[in-house]
Short mmCIF file of C-alpha atoms in Angstrom, two decimals:
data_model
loop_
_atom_site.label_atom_id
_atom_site.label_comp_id
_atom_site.label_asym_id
_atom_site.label_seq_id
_atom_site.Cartn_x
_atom_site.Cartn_y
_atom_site.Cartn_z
CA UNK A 1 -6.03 -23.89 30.33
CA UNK A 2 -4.30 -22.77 26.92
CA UNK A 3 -5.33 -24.97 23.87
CA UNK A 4 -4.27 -24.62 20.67
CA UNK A 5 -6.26 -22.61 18.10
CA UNK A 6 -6.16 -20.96 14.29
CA UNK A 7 -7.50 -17.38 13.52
CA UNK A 8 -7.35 -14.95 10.63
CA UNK A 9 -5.97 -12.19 10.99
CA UNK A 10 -7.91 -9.23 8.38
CA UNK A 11 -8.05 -5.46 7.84
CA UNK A 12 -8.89 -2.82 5.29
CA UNK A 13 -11.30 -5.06 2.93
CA UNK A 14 -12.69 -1.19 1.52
CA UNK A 15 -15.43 -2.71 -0.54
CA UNK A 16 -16.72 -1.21 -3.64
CA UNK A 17 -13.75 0.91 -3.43
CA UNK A 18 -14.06 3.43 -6.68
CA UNK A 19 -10.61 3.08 -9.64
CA UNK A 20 -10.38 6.79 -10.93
CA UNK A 21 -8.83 7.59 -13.89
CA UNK A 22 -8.85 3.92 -15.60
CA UNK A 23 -11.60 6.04 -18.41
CA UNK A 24 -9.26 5.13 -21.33
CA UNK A 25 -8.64 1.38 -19.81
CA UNK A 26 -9.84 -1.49 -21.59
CA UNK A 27 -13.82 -3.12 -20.24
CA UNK A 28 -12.05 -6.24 -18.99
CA UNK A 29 -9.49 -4.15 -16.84
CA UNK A 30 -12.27 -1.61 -15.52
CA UNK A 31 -14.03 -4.56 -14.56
CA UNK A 32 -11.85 -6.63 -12.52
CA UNK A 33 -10.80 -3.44 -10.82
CA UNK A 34 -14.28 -3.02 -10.05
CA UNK A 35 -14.91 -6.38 -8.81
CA UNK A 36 -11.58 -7.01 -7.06
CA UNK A 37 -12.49 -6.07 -3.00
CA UNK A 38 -15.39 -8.01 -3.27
CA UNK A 39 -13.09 -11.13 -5.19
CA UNK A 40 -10.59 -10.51 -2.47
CA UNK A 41 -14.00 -11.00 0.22
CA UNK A 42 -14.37 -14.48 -1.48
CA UNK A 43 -10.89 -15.68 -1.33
CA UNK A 44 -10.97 -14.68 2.37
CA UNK A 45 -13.93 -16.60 2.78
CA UNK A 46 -12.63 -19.49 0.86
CA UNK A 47 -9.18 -19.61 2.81
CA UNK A 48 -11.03 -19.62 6.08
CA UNK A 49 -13.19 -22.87 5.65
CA UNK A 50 -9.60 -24.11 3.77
CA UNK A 51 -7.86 -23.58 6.43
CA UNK A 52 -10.02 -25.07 9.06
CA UNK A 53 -9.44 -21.54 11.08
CA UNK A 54 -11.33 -20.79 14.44
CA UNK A 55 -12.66 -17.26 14.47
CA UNK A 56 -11.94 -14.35 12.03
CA UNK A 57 -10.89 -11.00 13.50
CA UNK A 58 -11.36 -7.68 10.71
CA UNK A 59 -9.72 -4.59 12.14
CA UNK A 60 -11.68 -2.07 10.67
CA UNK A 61 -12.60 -0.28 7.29
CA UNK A 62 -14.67 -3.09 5.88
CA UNK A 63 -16.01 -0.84 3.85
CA UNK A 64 -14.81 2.33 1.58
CA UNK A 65 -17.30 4.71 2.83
CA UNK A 66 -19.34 5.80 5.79
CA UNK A 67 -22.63 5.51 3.54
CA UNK A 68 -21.70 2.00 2.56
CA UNK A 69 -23.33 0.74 -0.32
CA UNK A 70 -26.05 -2.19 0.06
CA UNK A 71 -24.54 -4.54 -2.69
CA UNK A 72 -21.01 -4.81 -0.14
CA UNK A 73 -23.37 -5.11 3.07
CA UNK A 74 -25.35 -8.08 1.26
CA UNK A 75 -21.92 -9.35 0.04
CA UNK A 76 -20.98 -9.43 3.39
CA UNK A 77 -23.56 -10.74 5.18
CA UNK A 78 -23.76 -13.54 2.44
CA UNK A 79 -20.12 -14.57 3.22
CA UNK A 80 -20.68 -14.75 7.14
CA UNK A 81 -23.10 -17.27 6.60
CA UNK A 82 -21.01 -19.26 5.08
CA UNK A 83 -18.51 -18.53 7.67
CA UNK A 84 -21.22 -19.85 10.02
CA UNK A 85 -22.11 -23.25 8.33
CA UNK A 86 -18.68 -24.19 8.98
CA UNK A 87 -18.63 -22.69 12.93
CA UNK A 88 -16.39 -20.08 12.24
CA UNK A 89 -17.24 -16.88 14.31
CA UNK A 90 -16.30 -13.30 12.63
CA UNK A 91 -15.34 -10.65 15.39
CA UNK A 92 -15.25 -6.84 13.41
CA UNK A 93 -14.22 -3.41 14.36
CA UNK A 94 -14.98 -0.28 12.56
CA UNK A 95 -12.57 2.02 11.20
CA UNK A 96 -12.84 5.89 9.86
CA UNK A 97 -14.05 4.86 6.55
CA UNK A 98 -17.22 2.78 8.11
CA UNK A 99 -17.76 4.62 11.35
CA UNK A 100 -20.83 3.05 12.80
CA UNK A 101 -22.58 6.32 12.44
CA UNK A 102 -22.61 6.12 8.60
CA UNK A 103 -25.97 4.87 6.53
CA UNK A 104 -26.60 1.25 6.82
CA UNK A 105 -29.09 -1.15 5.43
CA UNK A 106 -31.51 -2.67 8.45
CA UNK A 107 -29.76 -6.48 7.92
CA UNK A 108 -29.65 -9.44 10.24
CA UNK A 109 -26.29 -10.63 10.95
CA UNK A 110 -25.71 -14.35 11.64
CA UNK A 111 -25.25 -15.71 15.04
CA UNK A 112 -21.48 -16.33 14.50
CA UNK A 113 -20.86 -12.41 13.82
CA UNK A 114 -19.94 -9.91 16.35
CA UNK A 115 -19.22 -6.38 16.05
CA UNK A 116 -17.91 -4.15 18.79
CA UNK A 117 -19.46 -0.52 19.73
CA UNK A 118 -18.53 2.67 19.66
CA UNK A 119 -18.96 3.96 23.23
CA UNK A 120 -16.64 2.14 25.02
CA UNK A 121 -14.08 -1.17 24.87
CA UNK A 122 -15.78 -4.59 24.94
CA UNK A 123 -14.67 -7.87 25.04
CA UNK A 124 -16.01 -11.24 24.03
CA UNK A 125 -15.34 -15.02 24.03
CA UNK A 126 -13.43 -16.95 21.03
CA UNK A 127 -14.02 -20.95 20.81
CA UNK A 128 -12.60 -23.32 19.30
CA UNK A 129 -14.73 -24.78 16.64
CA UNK A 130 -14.73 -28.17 18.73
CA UNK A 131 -16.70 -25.77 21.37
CA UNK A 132 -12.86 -25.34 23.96
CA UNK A 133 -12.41 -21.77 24.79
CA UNK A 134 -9.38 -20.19 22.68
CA UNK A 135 -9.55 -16.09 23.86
CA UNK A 136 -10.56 -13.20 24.58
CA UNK A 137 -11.33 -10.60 21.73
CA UNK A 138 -11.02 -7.19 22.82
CA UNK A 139 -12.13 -4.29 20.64
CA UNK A 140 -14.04 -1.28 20.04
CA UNK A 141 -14.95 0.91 17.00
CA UNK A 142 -15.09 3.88 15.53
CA UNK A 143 -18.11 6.04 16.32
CA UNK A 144 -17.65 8.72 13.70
CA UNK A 145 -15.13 9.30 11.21
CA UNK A 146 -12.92 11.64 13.05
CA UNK A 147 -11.01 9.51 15.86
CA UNK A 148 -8.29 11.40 17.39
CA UNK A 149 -8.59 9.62 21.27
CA UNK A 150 -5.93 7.76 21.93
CA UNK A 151 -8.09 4.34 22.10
CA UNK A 152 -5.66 1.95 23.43
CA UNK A 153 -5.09 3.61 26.63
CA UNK A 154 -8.75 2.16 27.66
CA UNK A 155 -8.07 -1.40 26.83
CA UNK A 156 -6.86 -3.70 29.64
CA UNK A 157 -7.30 -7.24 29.73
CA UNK A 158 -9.68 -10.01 31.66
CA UNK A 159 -7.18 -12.02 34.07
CA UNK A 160 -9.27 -15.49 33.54
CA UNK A 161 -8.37 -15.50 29.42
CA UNK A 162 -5.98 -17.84 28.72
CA UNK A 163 -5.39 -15.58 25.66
CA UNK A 164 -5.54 -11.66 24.71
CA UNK A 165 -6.74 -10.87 20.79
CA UNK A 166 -6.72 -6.58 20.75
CA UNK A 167 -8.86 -4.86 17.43
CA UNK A 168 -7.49 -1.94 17.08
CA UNK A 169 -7.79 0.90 14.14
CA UNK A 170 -5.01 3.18 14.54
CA UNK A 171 -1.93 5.14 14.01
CA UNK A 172 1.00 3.65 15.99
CA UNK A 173 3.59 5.72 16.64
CA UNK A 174 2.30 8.61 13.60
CA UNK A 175 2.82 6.54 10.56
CA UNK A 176 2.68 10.33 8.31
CA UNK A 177 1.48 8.11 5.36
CA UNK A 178 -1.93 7.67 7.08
CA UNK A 179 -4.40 9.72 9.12
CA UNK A 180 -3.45 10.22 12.65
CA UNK A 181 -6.55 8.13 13.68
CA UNK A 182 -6.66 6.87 17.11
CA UNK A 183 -3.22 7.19 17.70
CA UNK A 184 -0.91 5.57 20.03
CA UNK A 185 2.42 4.17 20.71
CA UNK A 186 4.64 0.78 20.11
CA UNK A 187 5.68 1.22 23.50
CA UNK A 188 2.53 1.75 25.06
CA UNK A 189 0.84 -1.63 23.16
CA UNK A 190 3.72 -3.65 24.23
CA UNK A 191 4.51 -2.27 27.38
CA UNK A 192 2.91 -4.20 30.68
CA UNK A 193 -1.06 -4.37 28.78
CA UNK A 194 -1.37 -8.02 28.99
CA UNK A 195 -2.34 -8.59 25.27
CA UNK A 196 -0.82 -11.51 23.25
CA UNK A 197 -1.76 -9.72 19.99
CA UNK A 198 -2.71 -6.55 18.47
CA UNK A 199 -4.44 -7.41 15.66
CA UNK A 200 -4.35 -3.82 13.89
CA UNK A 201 -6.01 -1.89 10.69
CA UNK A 202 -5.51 1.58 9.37
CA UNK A 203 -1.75 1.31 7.58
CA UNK A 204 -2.46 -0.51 4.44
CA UNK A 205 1.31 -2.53 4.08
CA UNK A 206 1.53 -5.31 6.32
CA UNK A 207 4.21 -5.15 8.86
CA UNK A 208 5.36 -6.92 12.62
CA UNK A 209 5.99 -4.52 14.65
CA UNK A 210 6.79 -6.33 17.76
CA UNK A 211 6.52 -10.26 18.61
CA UNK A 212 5.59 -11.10 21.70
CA UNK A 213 3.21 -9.45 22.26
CA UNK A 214 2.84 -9.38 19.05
CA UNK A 215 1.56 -5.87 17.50
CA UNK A 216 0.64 -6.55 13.36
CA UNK A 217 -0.62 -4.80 10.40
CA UNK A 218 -1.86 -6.92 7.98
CA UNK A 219 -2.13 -4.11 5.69
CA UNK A 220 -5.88 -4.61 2.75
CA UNK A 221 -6.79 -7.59 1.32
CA UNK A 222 -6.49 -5.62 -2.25
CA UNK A 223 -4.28 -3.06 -3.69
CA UNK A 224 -6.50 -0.02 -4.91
CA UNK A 225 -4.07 2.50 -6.37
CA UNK A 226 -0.42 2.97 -7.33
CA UNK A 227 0.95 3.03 -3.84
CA UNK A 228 -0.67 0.10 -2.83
CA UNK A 229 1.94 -2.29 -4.24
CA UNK A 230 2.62 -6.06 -3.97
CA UNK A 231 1.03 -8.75 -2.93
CA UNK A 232 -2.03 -7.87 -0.32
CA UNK A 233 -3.91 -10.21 1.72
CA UNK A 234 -4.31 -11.29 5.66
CA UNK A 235 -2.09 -13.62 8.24
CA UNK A 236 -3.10 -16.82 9.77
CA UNK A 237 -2.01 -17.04 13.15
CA UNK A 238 -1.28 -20.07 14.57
CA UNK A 239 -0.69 -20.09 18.77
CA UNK A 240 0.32 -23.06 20.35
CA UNK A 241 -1.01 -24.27 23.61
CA UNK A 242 2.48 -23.49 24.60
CA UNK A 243 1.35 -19.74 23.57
CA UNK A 244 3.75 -20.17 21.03
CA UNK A 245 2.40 -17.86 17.84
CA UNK A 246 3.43 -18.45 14.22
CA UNK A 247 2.16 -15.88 11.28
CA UNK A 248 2.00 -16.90 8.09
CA UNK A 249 0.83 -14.68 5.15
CA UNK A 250 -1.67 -15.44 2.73
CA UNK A 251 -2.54 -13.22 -0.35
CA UNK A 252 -6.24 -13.06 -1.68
CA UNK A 253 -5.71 -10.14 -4.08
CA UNK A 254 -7.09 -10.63 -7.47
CA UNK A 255 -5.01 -7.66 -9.18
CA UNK A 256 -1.83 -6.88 -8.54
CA UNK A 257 -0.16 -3.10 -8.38
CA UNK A 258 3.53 -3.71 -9.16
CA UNK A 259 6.05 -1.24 -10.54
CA UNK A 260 9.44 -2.93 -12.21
CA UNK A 261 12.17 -0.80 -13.46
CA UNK A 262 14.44 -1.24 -16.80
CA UNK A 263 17.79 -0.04 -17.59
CA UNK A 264 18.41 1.59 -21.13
CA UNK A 265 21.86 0.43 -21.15
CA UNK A 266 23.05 -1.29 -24.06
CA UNK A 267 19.62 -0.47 -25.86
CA UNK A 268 20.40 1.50 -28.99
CA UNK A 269 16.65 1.70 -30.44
CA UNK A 270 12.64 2.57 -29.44
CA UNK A 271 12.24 -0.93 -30.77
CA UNK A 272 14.66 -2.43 -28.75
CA UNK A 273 13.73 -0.77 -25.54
CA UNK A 274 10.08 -2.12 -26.55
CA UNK A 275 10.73 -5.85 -26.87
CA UNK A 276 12.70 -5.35 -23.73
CA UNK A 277 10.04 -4.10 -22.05
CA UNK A 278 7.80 -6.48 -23.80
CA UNK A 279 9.69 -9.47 -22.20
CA UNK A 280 9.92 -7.65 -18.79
CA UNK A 281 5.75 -7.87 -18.86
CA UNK A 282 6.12 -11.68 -19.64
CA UNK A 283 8.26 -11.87 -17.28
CA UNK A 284 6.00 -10.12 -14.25
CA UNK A 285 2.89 -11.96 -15.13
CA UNK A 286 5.08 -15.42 -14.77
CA UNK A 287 5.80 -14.33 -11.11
CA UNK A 288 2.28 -12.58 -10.24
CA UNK A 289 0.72 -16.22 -9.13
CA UNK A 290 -1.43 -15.71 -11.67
CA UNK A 291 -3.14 -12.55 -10.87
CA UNK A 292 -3.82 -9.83 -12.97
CA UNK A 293 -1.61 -6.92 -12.72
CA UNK A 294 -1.23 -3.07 -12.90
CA UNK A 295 2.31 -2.23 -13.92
CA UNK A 296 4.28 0.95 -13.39
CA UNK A 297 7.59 0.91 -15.60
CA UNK A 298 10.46 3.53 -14.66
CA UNK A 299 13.62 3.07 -16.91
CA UNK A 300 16.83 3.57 -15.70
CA UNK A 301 20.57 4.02 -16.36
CA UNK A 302 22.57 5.53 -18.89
CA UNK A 303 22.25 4.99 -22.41
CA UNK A 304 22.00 7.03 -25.73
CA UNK A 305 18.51 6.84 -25.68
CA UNK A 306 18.37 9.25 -22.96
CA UNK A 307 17.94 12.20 -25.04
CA UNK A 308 14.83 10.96 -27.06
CA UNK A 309 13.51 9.32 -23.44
CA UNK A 310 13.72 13.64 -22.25
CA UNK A 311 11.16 14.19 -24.57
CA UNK A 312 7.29 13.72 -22.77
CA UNK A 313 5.82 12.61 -26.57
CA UNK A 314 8.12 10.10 -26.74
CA UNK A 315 7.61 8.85 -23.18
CA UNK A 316 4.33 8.93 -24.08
CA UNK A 317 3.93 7.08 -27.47
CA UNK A 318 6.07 4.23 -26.05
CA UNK A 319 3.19 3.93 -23.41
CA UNK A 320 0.65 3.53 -25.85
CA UNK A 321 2.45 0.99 -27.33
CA UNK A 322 2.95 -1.56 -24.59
CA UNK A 323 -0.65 -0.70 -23.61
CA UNK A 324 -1.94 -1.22 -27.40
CA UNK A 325 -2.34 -4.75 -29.08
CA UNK A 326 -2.06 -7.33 -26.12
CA UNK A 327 -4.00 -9.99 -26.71
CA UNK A 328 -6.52 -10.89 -24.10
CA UNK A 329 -8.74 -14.02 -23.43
CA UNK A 330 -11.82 -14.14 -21.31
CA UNK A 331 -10.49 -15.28 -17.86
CA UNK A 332 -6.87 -14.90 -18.15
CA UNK A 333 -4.78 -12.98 -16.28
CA UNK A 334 -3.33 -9.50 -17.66
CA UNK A 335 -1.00 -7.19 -17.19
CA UNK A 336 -2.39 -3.43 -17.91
CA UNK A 337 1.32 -0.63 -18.00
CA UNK A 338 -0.64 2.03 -16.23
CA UNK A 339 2.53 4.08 -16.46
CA UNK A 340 5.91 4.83 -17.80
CA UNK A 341 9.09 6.97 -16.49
CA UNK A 342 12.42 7.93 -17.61
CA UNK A 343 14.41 8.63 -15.20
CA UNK A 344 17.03 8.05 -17.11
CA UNK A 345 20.70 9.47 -17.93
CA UNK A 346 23.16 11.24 -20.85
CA UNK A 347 26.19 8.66 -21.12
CA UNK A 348 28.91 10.52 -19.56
CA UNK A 349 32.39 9.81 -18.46
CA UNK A 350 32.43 11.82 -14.65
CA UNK A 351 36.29 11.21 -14.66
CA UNK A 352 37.11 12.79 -17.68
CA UNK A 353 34.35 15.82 -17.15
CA UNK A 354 36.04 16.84 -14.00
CA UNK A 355 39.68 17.83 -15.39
CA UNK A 356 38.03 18.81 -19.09
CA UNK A 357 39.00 22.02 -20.12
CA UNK A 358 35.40 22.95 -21.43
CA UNK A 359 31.89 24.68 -20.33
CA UNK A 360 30.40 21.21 -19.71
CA UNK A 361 33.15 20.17 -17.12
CA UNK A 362 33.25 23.64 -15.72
CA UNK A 363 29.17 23.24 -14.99
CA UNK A 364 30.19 19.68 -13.30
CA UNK A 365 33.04 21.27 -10.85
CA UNK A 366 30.67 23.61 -9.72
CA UNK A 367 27.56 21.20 -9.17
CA UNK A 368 30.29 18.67 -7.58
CA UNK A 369 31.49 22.06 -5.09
CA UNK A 370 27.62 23.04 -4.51
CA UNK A 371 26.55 19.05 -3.28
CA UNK A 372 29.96 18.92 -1.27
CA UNK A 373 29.30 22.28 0.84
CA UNK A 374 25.59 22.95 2.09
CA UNK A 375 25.82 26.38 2.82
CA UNK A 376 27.37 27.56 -0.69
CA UNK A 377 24.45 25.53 -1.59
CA UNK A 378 22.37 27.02 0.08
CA UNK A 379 23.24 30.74 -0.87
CA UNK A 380 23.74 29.39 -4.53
CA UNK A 381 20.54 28.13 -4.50
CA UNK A 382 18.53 31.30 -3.04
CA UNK A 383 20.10 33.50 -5.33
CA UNK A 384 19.19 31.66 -8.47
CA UNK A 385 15.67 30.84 -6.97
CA UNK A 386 15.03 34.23 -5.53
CA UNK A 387 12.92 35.49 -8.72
CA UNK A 388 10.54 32.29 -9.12
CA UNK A 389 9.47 32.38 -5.49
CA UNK A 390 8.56 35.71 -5.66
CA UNK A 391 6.20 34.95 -7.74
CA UNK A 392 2.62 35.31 -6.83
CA UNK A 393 1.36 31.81 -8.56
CA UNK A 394 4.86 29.68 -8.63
CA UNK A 395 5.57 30.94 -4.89
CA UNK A 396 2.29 29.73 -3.39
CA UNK A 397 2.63 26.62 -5.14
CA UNK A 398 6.42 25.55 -4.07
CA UNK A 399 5.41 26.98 -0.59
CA UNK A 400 7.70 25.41 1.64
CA UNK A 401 10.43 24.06 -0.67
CA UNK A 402 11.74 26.57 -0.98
CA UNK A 403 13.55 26.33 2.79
CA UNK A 404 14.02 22.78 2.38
CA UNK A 405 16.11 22.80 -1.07
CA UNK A 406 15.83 18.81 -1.97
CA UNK A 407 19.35 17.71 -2.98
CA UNK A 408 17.40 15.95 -5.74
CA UNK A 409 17.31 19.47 -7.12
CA UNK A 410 20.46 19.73 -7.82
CA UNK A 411 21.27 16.23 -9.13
CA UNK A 412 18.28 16.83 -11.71
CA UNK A 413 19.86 20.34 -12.62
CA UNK A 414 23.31 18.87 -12.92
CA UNK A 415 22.06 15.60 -15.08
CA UNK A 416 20.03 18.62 -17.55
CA UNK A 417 22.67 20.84 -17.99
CA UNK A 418 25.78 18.75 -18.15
CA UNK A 419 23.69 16.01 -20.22
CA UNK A 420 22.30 17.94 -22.69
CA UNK A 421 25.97 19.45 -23.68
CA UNK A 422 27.23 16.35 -23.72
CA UNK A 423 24.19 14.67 -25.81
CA UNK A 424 24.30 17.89 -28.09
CA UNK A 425 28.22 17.55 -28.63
CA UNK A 426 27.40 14.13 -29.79
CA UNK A 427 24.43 15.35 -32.17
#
């Protein structure tokens, strides 16, 4: 019989996780940085007993490294027993980055906390708080920190479940962003296994991959670097007794990686592009649910500020200025500019560049002729490249661009060269 039950749905907590090069940050920011997996732990916690959820399932990487340190382990352990006051059992795989093999304090873990082994797949019961069997959990860990088995080809399900939970830490169908851990195919999870669910770790943006079965990342409870933006947390999954399964997100990150961009149209002065991007900061910290937040800015567009923005000491003061003078009080939340780009353009008129009569409209025919025709780009390309990657140093380092030729190449060379005659005509 199929009753109705709650679980969380969690991956990826990488406790104690180190923040490199925040030297020059202020104490408050390094801190909360610092603290943030574990505050993310908490609000899991907290959102667990507030949600009245069943069980907990964590699909792997609980902590940052293999030698994990003992204040996360007693940070841990501390949480499942609250988890276990309220009857809420905690059902873990391990991931690369806490293979079971790694270093490990000798600690008791409460009754309510299971975690699956190494050697082979294992499955265990899932109640109901009220005592009513929910499901079967089926998982199994990493033994060492190298996993390239294909793990879900071992995992079949137990006929008598009335429903099928699947841990898994892996790379489905060769995300290249991650390792190719334990890798494995959509098709293969969805196709004729049995499971209701693949509760996966590994890829740290949450995604749906499939419903029914459903196959879901719920990407790390915390953001821990620049590419780890928006909001981060773990789904509660609600399945009807009807089998019926409803996700619904829930962030528990305490600081927020967001970038925002800004468009230097219409802005005729540094000092108006900085209360612009003064009131762009107000404006992000309104909508970060009052987290913290790490900010990267990129500016846009065309404007006559583009020739100062070409400058990397200009870039570079305006930094220091949105990161200088913000007034902080204890407890409030922040926002930190951890980074500022122009990628910004000359004001130009395309139309009138492409019948002028001068050297700047002659350079824009011919970029215009190189992006329509590959293969004169190509040649044009090789020929006016051939000397740099000869070079001993700058040809080991663009190894393999050369052959690929980004397009992006030539859009940057056209924006230099036709932009800077135009911005010097105006000079």
């Amino acid at each position: 019989m199929t009753v109705s039950f709650r679980f969380i749905h969690a991956a990826d907590l990488h406790l104690d996780s180190p923040f490199r090069g925040l030297a020059k940050a202020p104490d408050h920011v390094r801190e909360a940085l610092t603290e943030s997996t574990f505050a993310a732990l908490r609000q899991l916690t907290g959102a667990a007993i507030r949600e009245q959820v069943d069980f907990i399932v964590l699909a792997g990487d609980l902590f940052d490294e293999a030698d994990r340190s003992l204040r996360a382990q007693l940070m841990l352990v501390r949480e499942w027993e609250k988890l276990e006051e309220h009857g809420i059992a905690v059902f873990i795989i391990h991931g690369n980055h806490d293979p079971l093999n790694g270093m490990r304090a000798a600690l008791k873990l409460p009754s309510n906390v299971h975690v699956f082994g190494a050697d082979q797949m294992e499955y265990k019961p899932a109640y109901r708080r009220s005592g009513e069997l929910a499901a079967f959990i089926y998982g199994r860990s990493y033994g060492t920190r190298i996993m390239t088995e294909n793990m879900a080809a071992q995992y079949q399900i137990q006929p008598e479940a009335p429903f099928h939970i699947a841990l898994l830490h892996g790379n489905v169908d060769g995300d290249g962003s991650h390792d190719p851990y334990a890798p494995c195919t959509l098709d293969e999870l969805i196709g004729g296994k049995g499971f209701d669910y693949w509760a996966l770790g590994h890829i740290h943006h949450r995604r749906v991959l499939h419903t029914y079965p459903h196959v879901v990342y719920s990407g790390n409870t915390q953001g821990r670097n620049p590419r780890e933006t928006g909001s981060k947390g773990c789904y509660i999954v609600d399945v009807s007794a009807a089998r019926a399964t409803e996700l619904t997100f829930l962030p528990l990150d305490e600081v927020r990686w967001l970038e925002h961009s800004c468009s230097i149209e219409a802005v005729a002065s540094e000092q108006e592009l900085l209360q612009q991007l003064d009131m762009v900061i107000e404006q992000v910290l309104a909508e970060a649910e009052g987290r913290s937040v790490m900010l990267r800015l990129t500016l846009t567009g065309r404007g006559t500020l583009h020739q100062k923005l070409s400058d990397p000491v200009v870039v570079r003061t305006l930094l220091e200025q949105l990161q200088e003078g913000r007034p902080y009080a204890s407890g409030e939340a922040w926002v930190l500019v951890h980074g500022l780009e122009a990628n910004t353009g000359a004001e130009l008129n395309w139309l009138e560049l492409a019948s002028e009569d001068s050297f700047a409209g002659e350079l824009y025919r011919l970029s215009e002729k190189l992006a329509d025709d590959e293969a004169l780009w190509r040649d044009f390309a090789k020929d006016a490249l051939g000397t740099i990657a000869g070079h001993a140093k700058l040809g080991r380092l663009m190894q393999g661009k050369w052959d690929e030729l980004p397009k992006r190449w030539l859009e940057q060379a056209q924006e230099l060269t036709v932009g800077t005659l135009r911005g010097n005509d105006r000079d």
